[in-house]
Each structure stands twice: as structure tokens, then as C-alpha cells.
Short mmCIF file of C-alpha atoms in Angstrom, two decimals:
data_model
loop_
_atom_site.label_atom_id
_atom_site.label_comp_id
_atom_site.label_asym_id
_atom_site.label_seq_id
_atom_site.Cartn_x
_atom_site.Cartn_y
_atom_site.Cartn_z
CA UNK A 1 0.00 0.00 0.00
CA UNK A 2 1.25 3.47 -0.89
CA UNK A 3 0.45 6.44 1.32
CA UNK A 4 0.74 9.82 -0.39
CA UNK A 5 1.69 12.91 1.54
CA UNK A 6 1.40 16.14 -0.47
CA UNK A 7 2.90 15.20 -3.81
CA UNK A 8 4.54 12.27 -5.46
CA UNK A 9 8.13 12.35 -6.53
CA UNK A 10 9.05 11.74 -10.11
CA UNK A 11 10.64 8.42 -9.15
CA UNK A 12 7.54 7.19 -7.31
CA UNK A 13 5.00 8.06 -10.01
CA UNK A 14 5.41 4.73 -11.81
CA UNK A 15 3.93 2.96 -8.78
CA UNK A 16 1.21 5.53 -8.15
CA UNK A 17 -0.13 5.92 -11.67
CA UNK A 18 -1.69 2.43 -11.92
CA UNK A 19 -3.48 3.01 -8.63
CA UNK A 20 -5.00 6.32 -9.77
CA UNK A 21 -5.42 5.57 -13.46
CA UNK A 22 -6.63 1.99 -13.48
CA UNK A 23 -10.13 3.06 -14.57
CA UNK A 24 -9.07 6.13 -16.51
CA UNK A 25 -10.37 6.24 -20.04
CA UNK A 26 -9.29 9.63 -21.38
CA UNK A 27 -6.18 11.63 -22.15
CA UNK A 28 -5.94 14.87 -24.05
CA UNK A 29 -4.76 15.13 -27.63
CA UNK A 30 -3.35 18.32 -29.12
CA UNK A 31 -4.05 19.66 -32.58
CA UNK A 32 -0.98 21.90 -32.88
CA UNK A 33 -2.35 23.92 -35.78
CA UNK A 34 -5.14 25.19 -33.46
CA UNK A 35 -2.84 26.07 -30.54
CA UNK A 36 -2.51 29.79 -29.82
CA UNK A 37 0.26 29.23 -27.23
CA UNK A 38 -1.74 30.76 -24.37
CA UNK A 39 -0.56 28.12 -21.82
CA UNK A 40 -3.99 28.10 -20.14
CA UNK A 41 -3.99 24.30 -20.24
CA UNK A 42 -0.74 24.12 -18.29
CA UNK A 43 -2.03 26.69 -15.82
CA UNK A 44 -5.28 24.82 -15.11
CA UNK A 45 -3.73 21.35 -14.74
CA UNK A 46 -3.67 20.55 -11.01
CA UNK A 47 -0.93 17.96 -11.50
CA UNK A 48 1.52 19.74 -13.85
CA UNK A 49 0.97 16.84 -16.24
CA UNK A 50 0.75 19.14 -19.26
CA UNK A 51 3.48 21.67 -19.86
CA UNK A 52 4.79 24.03 -22.50
CA UNK A 53 8.34 23.41 -23.62
CA UNK A 54 10.54 25.76 -25.64
CA UNK A 55 13.35 24.24 -27.70
CA UNK A 56 16.27 25.61 -29.66
CA UNK A 57 17.10 24.14 -33.08
CA UNK A 58 19.82 21.96 -31.53
CA UNK A 59 17.47 20.65 -28.83
CA UNK A 60 14.74 19.91 -31.39
CA UNK A 61 17.21 17.86 -33.46
CA UNK A 62 17.31 15.30 -30.59
CA UNK A 63 13.65 14.39 -31.21
CA UNK A 64 12.23 12.21 -33.94
CA UNK A 65 9.00 13.62 -35.40
CA UNK A 66 8.13 16.00 -32.54
CA UNK A 67 5.48 18.40 -33.83
CA UNK A 68 6.31 21.96 -32.77
CA UNK A 69 5.17 25.49 -33.50
CA UNK A 70 7.34 28.55 -34.00
CA UNK A 71 7.25 30.71 -30.88
CA UNK A 72 5.02 33.76 -31.40
CA UNK A 73 5.73 35.56 -28.14
CA UNK A 74 7.39 36.61 -25.89
CA UNK A 75 9.97 38.38 -28.03
CA UNK A 76 12.94 36.78 -26.24
CA UNK A 77 11.75 33.35 -27.43
CA UNK A 78 10.90 34.19 -31.03
CA UNK A 79 12.48 31.80 -33.49
CA UNK A 80 12.49 28.95 -30.96
CA UNK A 81 10.16 25.95 -31.09
CA UNK A 82 7.06 25.56 -28.88
CA UNK A 83 5.40 22.29 -27.93
CA UNK A 84 2.66 21.57 -25.41
CA UNK A 85 3.20 18.03 -24.16
CA UNK A 86 1.31 15.74 -21.77
CA UNK A 87 2.78 13.23 -19.42
CA UNK A 88 0.72 10.19 -20.34
CA UNK A 89 1.79 8.53 -17.08
CA UNK A 90 0.66 11.43 -14.90
CA UNK A 91 -2.46 12.83 -16.60
CA UNK A 92 -5.54 11.76 -14.67
CA UNK A 93 -7.94 12.52 -17.51
CA UNK A 94 -9.97 15.18 -15.68
CA UNK A 95 -10.46 17.23 -18.86
CA UNK A 96 -9.73 20.63 -17.28
CA UNK A 97 -7.22 21.41 -20.03
CA UNK A 98 -9.64 20.61 -22.86
CA UNK A 99 -12.41 22.60 -21.15
CA UNK A 100 -10.33 25.77 -20.79
CA UNK A 101 -8.60 25.65 -24.18
CA UNK A 102 -9.76 28.63 -26.25
CA UNK A 103 -8.08 27.35 -29.42
CA UNK A 104 -8.13 29.19 -32.70
CA UNK A 105 -11.48 30.93 -33.25
CA UNK A 106 -11.43 29.98 -36.94
CA UNK A 107 -10.33 26.34 -36.70
CA UNK A 108 -11.39 25.15 -33.24
CA UNK A 109 -9.90 23.98 -29.97
CA UNK A 110 -6.38 22.65 -29.79
CA UNK A 111 -7.15 20.13 -27.03
CA UNK A 112 -9.68 17.32 -27.04
CA UNK A 113 -10.02 14.23 -24.91
CA UNK A 114 -9.28 10.88 -26.57
CA UNK A 115 -9.38 7.28 -25.30
CA UNK A 116 -6.35 6.33 -23.23
CA UNK A 117 -4.46 3.21 -24.29
CA UNK A 118 -1.05 2.81 -22.62
CA UNK A 119 -0.06 0.13 -25.13
CA UNK A 120 -0.69 2.28 -28.23
CA UNK A 121 2.39 3.32 -30.19
CA UNK A 122 1.49 7.02 -30.07
CA UNK A 123 1.08 6.91 -26.27
CA UNK A 124 4.46 5.21 -25.90
CA UNK A 125 6.05 7.87 -28.13
CA UNK A 126 4.46 10.66 -26.07
CA UNK A 127 5.80 9.07 -22.87
CA UNK A 128 9.30 8.85 -24.38
CA UNK A 129 9.09 12.46 -25.64
CA UNK A 130 8.00 13.63 -22.17
CA UNK A 131 10.97 11.92 -20.53
CA UNK A 132 13.32 13.73 -22.92
CA UNK A 133 11.52 17.09 -22.76
CA UNK A 134 11.70 17.38 -18.97
CA UNK A 135 15.50 17.14 -19.29
CA UNK A 136 15.69 20.09 -21.72
CA UNK A 137 16.95 23.19 -19.89
CA UNK A 138 14.17 25.59 -18.92
CA UNK A 139 14.00 28.90 -20.78
CA UNK A 140 12.37 30.68 -17.82
CA UNK A 141 15.36 33.01 -17.52
CA UNK A 142 14.46 34.55 -20.92
CA UNK A 143 11.15 35.98 -19.66
CA UNK A 144 9.67 37.60 -16.59
CA UNK A 145 7.76 34.63 -15.19
CA UNK A 146 5.89 36.91 -12.78
CA UNK A 147 4.49 39.25 -15.42
CA UNK A 148 1.58 37.10 -16.63
CA UNK A 149 0.04 33.63 -16.55
CA UNK A 150 1.48 32.60 -19.92
CA UNK A 151 5.06 33.36 -18.88
CA UNK A 152 4.57 31.73 -15.46
CA UNK A 153 4.04 28.37 -17.13
CA UNK A 154 7.56 28.38 -18.60
CA UNK A 155 8.92 28.06 -15.05
CA UNK A 156 9.88 24.63 -13.76
CA UNK A 157 7.04 23.49 -11.48
CA UNK A 158 8.11 22.90 -7.91
CA UNK A 159 4.91 20.99 -7.09
CA UNK A 160 4.18 18.21 -9.54
CA UNK A 161 2.53 14.81 -9.74
CA UNK A 162 0.18 15.58 -6.88
CA UNK A 163 -1.44 12.75 -5.00
CA UNK A 164 -4.66 14.77 -4.73
CA UNK A 165 -7.71 13.70 -6.67
CA UNK A 166 -8.22 14.84 -10.24
CA UNK A 167 -9.47 18.42 -10.50
CA UNK A 168 -8.54 19.37 -6.94
CA UNK A 169 -8.11 23.14 -6.70
CA UNK A 170 -5.91 22.67 -3.66
CA UNK A 171 -3.28 21.05 -5.87
CA UNK A 172 -3.68 23.69 -8.57
CA UNK A 173 -3.34 26.61 -6.16
CA UNK A 174 -0.37 24.97 -4.48
CA UNK A 175 1.34 24.40 -7.85
CA UNK A 176 0.84 27.99 -8.97
CA UNK A 177 2.01 29.41 -5.65
CA UNK A 178 5.31 27.55 -5.93
CA UNK A 179 6.15 28.54 -9.54
#
């Protein structure tokens, strides 16, 4: 039996995820062409299981087939590559991210919920991409992370993989307070 106090560590999540996700049926999928890079999905996620990552050309070359967007703003990050990526092992499928996603007014939302299948090739690729992305150096020093919600999400979360139930605002507030 695992007893959770506050938040799970990255190393312990492998044991916790089956306990929380055994009946989970959904995970979000991103349509990059509809993403407006607002980072609202990362802000609303109570578990920091969806995050924006900014990559240089050299960092992007380490990935095979990672779909990215050119950074639109802030100015210090223009020309870099943006990707919003889920942790398939940590997402609890609450749907908060898909609900808040404004998407592109002309083409629709960027995030939708899709059936979760841990054995599917695309899910395994997303898990492998996540493991590499979290090792990419943060670009939070290029922007003022305290100036707005979008910039705050480029900061490395200090509270992640919460043991709280899906959608808990306690976890979300705690995560935001520590960024």
C-alpha cells in the first residue's frame, strides 16, 4: 500500500499511476495547428501533467518527429520551437485542459479528450518524448515569469505529480504558488 503525503516524486510516479489511473479512459490530444500558445492548459492542470516546452534548433534535433510550432511571443523566445506536451503517465484525464482551451477561433480547440491506451504506439512515443523534454533546460530566464500567466508556465514546477484527486483546486493553487 502506498500512502501519499502532499505530492509524489518523479521516481515514485510509476507505482502511483496504476493506482490512480486503473479506470481512466481519457487523455488529451493536441491539434498543434489550433494552438494559440496561451498556456492556459498548463495553468489549469492541477498535476503539472501538461506543460509548455521551448526548444532551440539543436534541442529539437534530438527528437524524432516531434510536432512543434514557431514561438510567437514573448519576443525573447521568437524563433524557438514551442510544444505543449502531456505526461501520459501522470495525466488523470480530468479534462480541465480541454475545457479551458480557447483554441483558434477559426479552426477550433487545440485540445480534445481521446481514449487512453497505454499500449498504443502514439502513447508510448508521447511518454518517451516527455521523458526527454523534462531534461531540456528551462528557458524561464528569458522571460519575466511573474508578469503574466502565460510566462509563469515556462517556469519549472516545484509541485508536480500531486497525489490529490483529479481536479482538486488545492493542488492547482499549491502548484501555482510555488512557480
